[in-house]
Amino acid sequence: MPTRVQDLGAGRVSAVRGATVDVRFDASPLPSIFDSLVIDVDETATLVAEVQAHVGLTTVRALALQSTEGLRRGATVRRAGGPIRVPVGEALLGRLIDVTGAPRDHGAPFPDSTPDRPIHRDPPALASQSGSNDLFWTGIKVIDLLMPLAQGGKAAMFGGAGVGKTVIVMELIHAMVEQYQGISVFAGIGERSREGHEMLLDMSASGVLARTVLVYGQMNEPPGARWRAPLTALAVAEYFRDERHQNVLLLMDNVFRFVQAGAEVSGLLGRLPSRVGYQPTLATEVASLQERIVSVGGAAVTAIEAVYVPADDFTDPAVTTIAGHMDSVIVLSRAMAAEGMYPAVDPIGSSSVLLDVAIVGERHARVAIAVRRAIEHYRELQDVISLLGVEELGAEDRRIVMRARRLQRFLTQPFAVTEAFTGVLGRSVAIDDTLAGCEAILAGECDAWQENSLFMVGTLAEAREKERASAAASAVQAERSA
């Protein structure tokens, strides 16, 4: 068991209510809030719990991070003398661990020399934090162009079920390993067993697992495991940042389930719910997680977080609370996904504080504004087009609509992680190629092209070859018809 046990006086289980356990300590001071307890379930099995409240002079209420099945009153409880500590360091690369740091990939136990860290830590002092305007280029055209990410920044992908959040997260892991040779830490919060198994196999097959640490708190586990899994992942990432001075990509899927688990815990502890049934401590819990994701001493932790939007309601308190901590907000559109526009990133609803002339340069900012303006104008005219047809628009509006549709298609691209399903080779596109393609479309160079020539391609040169092939095939077909 990764959690160290100290002889500070044993307690006894006095009550078990689902995932909460009351523990009585008669002969010693009570453990502190967030301290770890190890409970003997039987002669061979133990479970880890975390103190959440003092409910009397001699009793604490603890949250079990593992199943309480078989636990009985009177069971011996030993204290660890501090928060849960989990193994960190090079030994974890390529491994899958649970919230307590125990390996869950059927691999060998970690060596005794493996360092450990507590999952609860204060954020670094503001004076020690270092800001950075270095951009994290993903190779995904629409993200790099319209909502660039920063190394050491925080970005979130907001979207409902089935619009492609997890696919983008996996593509970003691929980009990190391929382009930056960095370390990735993946926190699977409330993951389905099938999703976790598929990700483990995919990472093994693509060769990125050797530079990745996987931390899982699965959907079938108690709420405490899902609630604390991102803190375990943070402890691992902070070690590489602080001790090894390495840049780390921290990926979380799905942060909404972290909030959801917190709401379950709040109910188990008897707290009155707040807005829309969420826990009254929602803002504090989200801030305690997000404020630890910073750059220190020239090493950065870059966070990419998937956030489920319940019922596609972007005014949900959990969604708005998480969004307030983000540098870049990537909104995934169900309407675009329905049209097959992948990645289904909404270019109008998404934003980034880094899309500034002082950071990305004049050319990038100018092209991004022009692209967004064209697509927004097209959307304003969609109702008119649906009612009257595009032929009823003025010449200038028709030209803008035609170019906006081509821009939307050019900003789609196949991903490396979907090659097995689509049979199409993934594309990673440099920002200069993305800017050149958008400039050409905005200048009218592609007005005579078929829209399909720009769909699911990488660079404009590839689209040009696709257009030539399509034109040649049309010419052959015309000759046969004649």
Short mmCIF file of C-alpha atoms in Angstrom, two decimals, residues 62-386:
data_model
loop_
_atom_site.label_atom_id
_atom_site.label_comp_id
_atom_site.label_asym_id
_atom_site.label_seq_id
_atom_site.Cartn_x
_atom_site.Cartn_y
_atom_site.Cartn_z
CA ALA A 62 -13.98 9.73 6.63
CA LEU A 63 -14.56 9.18 2.93
CA ALA A 64 -13.59 5.74 1.61
CA LEU A 65 -11.60 5.80 -1.62
CA GLN A 66 -12.24 2.11 -2.23
CA SER A 67 -15.26 -0.14 -1.89
CA THR A 68 -16.53 -0.61 1.67
CA GLU A 69 -18.02 -4.02 0.86
CA GLY A 70 -17.34 -6.40 3.75
CA LEU A 71 -16.36 -3.62 6.17
CA ARG A 72 -17.78 -4.07 9.67
CA ARG A 73 -18.11 -1.99 12.81
CA GLY A 74 -15.21 -2.44 15.17
CA ALA A 75 -12.63 -2.82 12.40
CA THR A 76 -9.19 -1.47 13.27
CA VAL A 77 -8.25 1.90 11.78
CA ARG A 78 -4.67 3.14 11.58
CA ARG A 79 -3.69 6.68 10.73
CA ALA A 80 -1.00 7.71 8.25
CA GLY A 81 -0.13 10.95 10.00
CA GLY A 82 -0.79 13.10 6.96
CA PRO A 83 -2.52 13.21 3.56
CA ILE A 84 -2.50 10.31 1.13
CA ARG A 85 0.96 9.94 -0.41
CA VAL A 86 1.40 8.45 -3.86
CA PRO A 87 4.52 7.27 -5.74
CA VAL A 88 5.95 9.68 -8.32
CA GLY A 89 8.89 9.79 -10.70
CA GLU A 90 10.37 7.89 -13.62
CA ALA A 91 9.14 4.52 -12.35
CA LEU A 92 5.55 5.56 -13.18
CA LEU A 93 6.18 6.24 -16.88
CA GLY A 94 4.22 3.77 -18.97
CA ARG A 95 2.17 2.64 -15.97
CA LEU A 96 -1.46 2.90 -14.88
CA ILE A 97 -2.21 3.69 -11.22
CA ASP A 98 -5.31 4.29 -9.14
CA VAL A 99 -6.11 7.17 -6.79
CA THR A 100 -3.94 5.72 -3.99
CA GLY A 101 -0.94 5.21 -6.30
CA ALA A 102 -1.27 1.42 -6.50
CA PRO A 103 -0.47 -0.09 -9.95
CA ARG A 104 -3.54 -1.33 -11.79
CA ASP A 105 -1.99 -2.55 -15.05
CA HIS A 106 -0.96 -6.01 -13.76
CA GLY A 107 2.63 -4.82 -13.79
CA ALA A 108 5.33 -5.23 -11.16
CA PRO A 109 5.08 -3.24 -7.90
CA PHE A 110 7.07 -0.01 -7.80
CA PRO A 111 10.55 -0.24 -6.24
CA ASP A 112 10.92 0.73 -2.59
CA SER A 113 13.20 3.59 -3.66
CA THR A 114 10.37 5.27 -5.60
CA PRO A 115 9.78 8.77 -4.15
CA ASP A 116 6.30 9.78 -3.03
CA ARG A 117 4.32 12.98 -2.62
CA PRO A 118 1.11 14.03 -0.85
CA ILE A 119 -1.90 14.60 -3.09
CA HIS A 120 -2.87 17.73 -1.10
CA ARG A 121 -0.53 20.70 -1.53
CA ASP A 122 -0.92 24.45 -1.53
CA PRO A 123 -0.43 26.18 -4.91
CA PRO A 124 3.05 27.64 -5.45
CA ALA A 125 3.46 31.18 -4.12
CA LEU A 126 2.57 33.83 -6.66
CA ALA A 127 6.11 35.25 -6.52
CA SER A 128 7.56 31.88 -7.58
CA GLN A 129 5.25 31.40 -10.55
CA SER A 130 6.61 32.19 -14.00
CA GLY A 131 4.44 33.35 -16.86
CA SER A 132 5.11 32.32 -20.43
CA ASN A 133 3.89 33.41 -23.84
CA ASP A 134 5.45 30.40 -25.57
CA LEU A 135 2.70 28.78 -27.61
CA PHE A 136 1.92 25.08 -27.61
CA TRP A 137 1.39 24.22 -31.27
CA THR A 138 -0.92 21.24 -31.58
CA GLY A 139 -0.91 20.67 -35.33
CA ILE A 140 -4.71 21.01 -35.27
CA LYS A 141 -5.53 23.84 -37.67
CA VAL A 142 -8.65 25.30 -36.09
CA ILE A 143 -7.13 25.31 -32.57
CA ASP A 144 -3.76 26.77 -33.56
CA LEU A 145 -5.42 29.47 -35.68
CA LEU A 146 -8.37 30.65 -33.58
CA MET A 147 -7.71 29.56 -29.98
CA PRO A 148 -3.95 29.04 -29.54
CA LEU A 149 -2.75 27.27 -26.42
CA ALA A 150 0.12 28.38 -24.18
CA GLN A 151 2.81 26.23 -22.64
CA GLY A 152 2.00 26.43 -18.95
CA GLY A 153 -1.58 27.53 -19.64
CA LYS A 154 -4.94 25.91 -19.11
CA ALA A 155 -7.35 25.04 -21.90
CA ALA A 156 -10.71 23.32 -21.70
CA MET A 157 -12.83 21.62 -24.32
CA PHE A 158 -16.53 22.05 -23.57
CA GLY A 159 -19.07 19.86 -25.28
CA GLY A 160 -21.99 17.51 -24.80
CA ALA A 161 -21.89 13.76 -25.20
CA GLY A 162 -20.51 12.33 -28.42
CA VAL A 163 -19.01 15.46 -30.04
CA GLY A 164 -15.35 14.37 -29.92
CA LYS A 165 -13.77 15.59 -26.67
CA THR A 166 -11.85 12.39 -25.93
CA VAL A 167 -10.61 12.09 -29.53
CA ILE A 168 -9.08 15.57 -29.36
CA VAL A 169 -7.49 14.78 -25.99
CA MET A 170 -5.85 11.67 -27.45
CA GLU A 171 -4.65 13.63 -30.49
CA LEU A 172 -3.07 16.21 -28.18
CA ILE A 173 -1.22 13.44 -26.31
CA HIS A 174 0.07 12.25 -29.67
CA ALA A 175 1.16 15.80 -30.59
CA MET A 176 2.95 16.28 -27.26
CA VAL A 177 5.00 13.12 -27.64
CA GLU A 178 5.69 13.55 -31.37
CA GLN A 179 6.62 17.26 -31.38
CA TYR A 180 7.81 18.12 -27.89
CA GLN A 181 9.17 14.81 -26.56
CA GLY A 182 7.55 15.75 -23.28
CA ILE A 183 5.88 13.84 -20.51
CA SER A 184 2.12 13.41 -20.40
CA VAL A 185 0.02 12.68 -17.33
CA PHE A 186 -3.53 11.56 -18.07
CA ALA A 187 -6.23 11.69 -15.41
CA GLY A 188 -9.22 9.53 -16.31
CA ILE A 189 -11.97 10.86 -14.04
CA GLY A 190 -15.05 8.67 -14.07
CA GLU A 191 -13.87 6.80 -17.15
CA ARG A 192 -15.83 3.79 -18.31
CA SER A 193 -13.87 0.54 -18.09
CA ARG A 194 -14.14 0.14 -21.86
CA GLU A 195 -12.74 3.64 -22.49
CA GLY A 196 -9.83 3.08 -20.14
CA HIS A 197 -8.96 -0.28 -21.68
CA GLU A 198 -9.15 1.12 -25.22
CA MET A 199 -6.94 4.09 -24.35
CA LEU A 200 -4.33 1.83 -22.75
CA LEU A 201 -4.23 -0.40 -25.86
CA ASP A 202 -4.16 2.58 -28.26
CA MET A 203 -1.31 4.24 -26.39
CA SER A 204 0.65 0.98 -26.36
CA ALA A 205 0.14 0.51 -30.10
CA SER A 206 1.07 4.12 -31.00
CA GLY A 207 4.21 4.15 -28.87
CA VAL A 208 3.23 7.10 -26.65
CA LEU A 209 2.67 5.06 -23.48
CA ALA A 210 6.36 5.02 -22.58
CA ARG A 211 6.24 8.78 -21.88
CA THR A 212 2.82 8.82 -20.23
CA VAL A 213 1.47 8.20 -16.73
CA LEU A 214 -2.18 7.12 -16.49
CA VAL A 215 -4.19 7.83 -13.35
CA TYR A 216 -7.69 6.35 -13.29
CA GLY A 217 -10.65 6.82 -11.01
CA GLN A 218 -13.20 4.75 -12.88
CA MET A 219 -16.94 5.17 -13.10
CA ASN A 220 -17.64 2.02 -11.06
CA GLU A 221 -15.48 3.18 -8.16
CA PRO A 222 -16.74 5.12 -5.12
CA PRO A 223 -17.15 8.90 -5.52
CA GLY A 224 -14.05 9.50 -3.39
CA ALA A 225 -11.84 7.77 -5.98
CA ARG A 226 -13.27 9.91 -8.80
CA TRP A 227 -13.02 13.04 -6.66
CA ARG A 228 -9.34 12.58 -5.75
CA ALA A 229 -7.99 11.07 -9.01
CA PRO A 230 -7.08 14.50 -10.51
CA LEU A 231 -5.17 15.40 -7.31
CA THR A 232 -3.12 12.20 -7.67
CA ALA A 233 -2.35 13.13 -11.29
CA LEU A 234 -1.36 16.64 -10.17
CA ALA A 235 1.04 15.23 -7.58
CA VAL A 236 2.76 13.19 -10.31
CA ALA A 237 2.92 16.18 -12.69
CA GLU A 238 4.25 18.51 -9.98
CA TYR A 239 7.12 16.14 -9.24
CA PHE A 240 8.32 16.20 -12.88
CA ARG A 241 7.93 20.00 -12.92
CA ASP A 242 9.61 20.77 -9.58
CA GLU A 243 12.21 18.02 -9.18
CA ARG A 244 13.03 17.02 -12.76
CA HIS A 245 12.39 20.48 -14.29
CA GLN A 246 10.54 18.95 -17.22
CA ASN A 247 7.54 20.29 -19.09
CA VAL A 248 4.43 18.24 -18.50
CA LEU A 249 1.18 17.97 -20.44
CA LEU A 250 -1.61 17.27 -17.97
CA LEU A 251 -4.78 15.91 -19.56
CA MET A 252 -8.05 15.42 -17.72
CA ASP A 253 -11.08 13.61 -19.04
CA ASN A 254 -13.59 14.51 -17.70
CA VAL A 255 -13.48 17.43 -15.25
CA PHE A 256 -17.28 17.56 -15.01
CA ARG A 257 -17.17 14.13 -13.38
CA PHE A 258 -14.79 15.58 -10.78
CA VAL A 259 -17.47 18.16 -9.95
CA GLN A 260 -20.14 15.46 -10.07
CA ALA A 261 -18.18 13.27 -7.63
CA GLY A 262 -17.78 16.27 -5.34
CA ALA A 263 -21.55 16.74 -5.36
CA GLU A 264 -22.01 13.08 -4.38
CA VAL A 265 -19.51 13.45 -1.55
CA SER A 266 -21.21 16.63 -0.38
CA GLY A 267 -24.52 14.78 -0.17
CA LEU A 268 -22.94 11.86 1.69
CA LEU A 269 -21.53 14.33 4.24
CA GLY A 270 -24.95 15.88 4.77
CA ARG A 271 -24.30 19.31 3.27
CA LEU A 272 -27.23 21.28 1.87
CA PRO A 273 -27.06 21.58 -1.93
CA SER A 274 -26.58 24.90 -3.70
CA ARG A 275 -27.53 26.06 -7.22
CA VAL A 276 -28.93 23.33 -9.49
CA GLY A 277 -28.16 20.78 -6.79
CA TYR A 278 -24.38 21.30 -6.84
CA GLN A 279 -22.30 21.30 -3.67
CA PRO A 280 -21.96 24.66 -1.84
CA THR A 281 -18.16 24.27 -2.04
CA LEU A 282 -18.12 24.05 -5.86
CA ALA A 283 -16.01 27.17 -6.47
CA THR A 284 -13.51 26.25 -3.76
CA GLU A 285 -13.04 22.69 -5.02
CA VAL A 286 -12.51 23.75 -8.63
CA ALA A 287 -10.08 26.51 -7.57
CA SER A 288 -8.07 24.15 -5.35
CA LEU A 289 -7.51 21.95 -8.40
CA GLN A 290 -6.94 24.59 -11.07
CA GLU A 291 -4.68 26.96 -9.10
CA ARG A 292 -2.02 24.25 -8.73
CA ILE A 293 -1.60 24.07 -12.51
CA VAL A 294 1.11 26.71 -13.01
CA SER A 295 4.67 27.15 -14.31
CA VAL A 296 7.50 27.30 -11.78
CA GLY A 297 11.21 27.83 -12.40
CA GLY A 298 11.00 27.60 -16.17
CA ALA A 299 9.17 24.25 -16.18
CA ALA A 300 5.53 24.27 -17.17
CA VAL A 301 2.48 22.16 -16.52
CA THR A 302 0.17 22.62 -19.49
CA ALA A 303 -3.38 21.47 -18.83
CA ILE A 304 -5.85 20.30 -21.45
CA GLU A 305 -9.19 19.44 -19.89
CA ALA A 306 -12.32 17.90 -21.36
CA VAL A 307 -15.52 19.17 -19.78
CA TYR A 308 -18.90 17.55 -20.35
CA VAL A 309 -21.70 20.09 -20.74
CA PRO A 310 -24.92 18.62 -19.28
CA ALA A 311 -27.81 18.87 -21.74
CA ASP A 312 -25.63 21.24 -23.86
CA ASP A 313 -26.37 23.98 -21.30
CA PHE A 314 -23.35 26.26 -21.24
CA THR A 315 -24.87 28.30 -18.38
CA ASP A 316 -24.60 25.32 -16.02
CA PRO A 317 -22.81 26.39 -12.78
CA ALA A 318 -20.14 23.69 -13.12
CA VAL A 319 -19.34 24.77 -16.69
CA THR A 320 -19.15 28.49 -15.89
CA THR A 321 -17.03 27.87 -12.78
CA ILE A 322 -14.48 25.78 -14.70
CA ALA A 323 -14.41 28.23 -17.64
CA GLY A 324 -13.41 31.08 -15.35
CA HIS A 325 -9.99 29.47 -14.77
CA MET A 326 -9.15 28.84 -18.43
CA ASP A 327 -6.81 30.71 -20.79
CA SER A 328 -8.31 29.03 -23.86
CA VAL A 329 -11.90 27.84 -24.22
CA ILE A 330 -12.63 25.33 -27.00
CA VAL A 331 -16.36 24.86 -27.56
CA LEU A 332 -17.43 21.75 -29.47
CA SER A 333 -20.58 22.11 -31.54
CA ARG A 334 -23.15 19.36 -31.89
CA ALA A 335 -24.45 20.98 -35.09
CA MET A 336 -20.98 20.82 -36.69
CA ALA A 337 -20.54 17.22 -35.55
CA ALA A 338 -23.88 16.37 -37.16
CA GLU A 339 -22.58 17.82 -40.44
CA GLY A 340 -19.40 15.71 -40.20
CA MET A 341 -17.16 18.74 -39.59
CA TYR A 342 -14.43 17.19 -37.43
CA PRO A 343 -12.91 18.43 -35.23
CA ALA A 344 -16.30 19.92 -34.39
CA VAL A 345 -14.83 23.10 -32.89
CA ASP A 346 -17.12 26.13 -32.94
CA PRO A 347 -14.92 28.97 -34.31
CA ILE A 348 -17.29 31.65 -32.95
CA GLY A 349 -18.04 30.29 -29.49
CA SER A 350 -14.38 29.40 -28.78
CA SER A 351 -11.82 31.94 -27.59
CA SER A 352 -8.30 32.41 -26.24
CA VAL A 353 -6.64 35.23 -24.33
CA LEU A 354 -3.49 34.46 -26.34
CA LEU A 355 -4.98 35.55 -29.66
CA ASP A 356 -3.27 38.91 -29.37
CA VAL A 357 -0.99 40.74 -31.78
CA ALA A 358 1.70 41.01 -29.10
CA ILE A 359 1.77 37.22 -28.69
CA VAL A 360 0.91 35.59 -32.04
CA GLY A 361 2.02 38.39 -34.36
CA GLU A 362 0.21 40.71 -36.73
CA ARG A 363 -0.28 38.20 -39.56
CA HIS A 364 -1.78 35.49 -37.36
CA ALA A 365 -4.12 37.92 -35.58
CA ARG A 366 -5.25 39.49 -38.88
CA VAL A 367 -6.02 36.14 -40.53
CA ALA A 368 -7.81 34.79 -37.45
CA ILE A 369 -10.05 37.87 -37.22
CA ALA A 370 -10.84 37.71 -40.93
CA VAL A 371 -11.72 33.99 -40.73
CA ARG A 372 -13.95 34.49 -37.70
CA ARG A 373 -15.66 37.51 -39.29
CA ALA A 374 -16.42 35.60 -42.50
CA ILE A 375 -17.86 32.57 -40.68
CA GLU A 376 -19.90 34.77 -38.34
CA HIS A 377 -21.35 36.70 -41.29
CA TYR A 378 -22.26 33.40 -42.95
CA ARG A 379 -24.10 32.26 -39.82
CA GLU A 380 -26.04 35.53 -39.69
CA LEU A 381 -27.26 34.85 -43.22
CA GLN A 382 -28.15 31.19 -42.72
CA ASP A 383 -31.81 31.86 -41.92
CA VAL A 384 -32.16 33.97 -45.06
CA ILE A 385 -30.45 31.27 -47.12
CA SER A 386 -32.75 28.59 -45.68
#
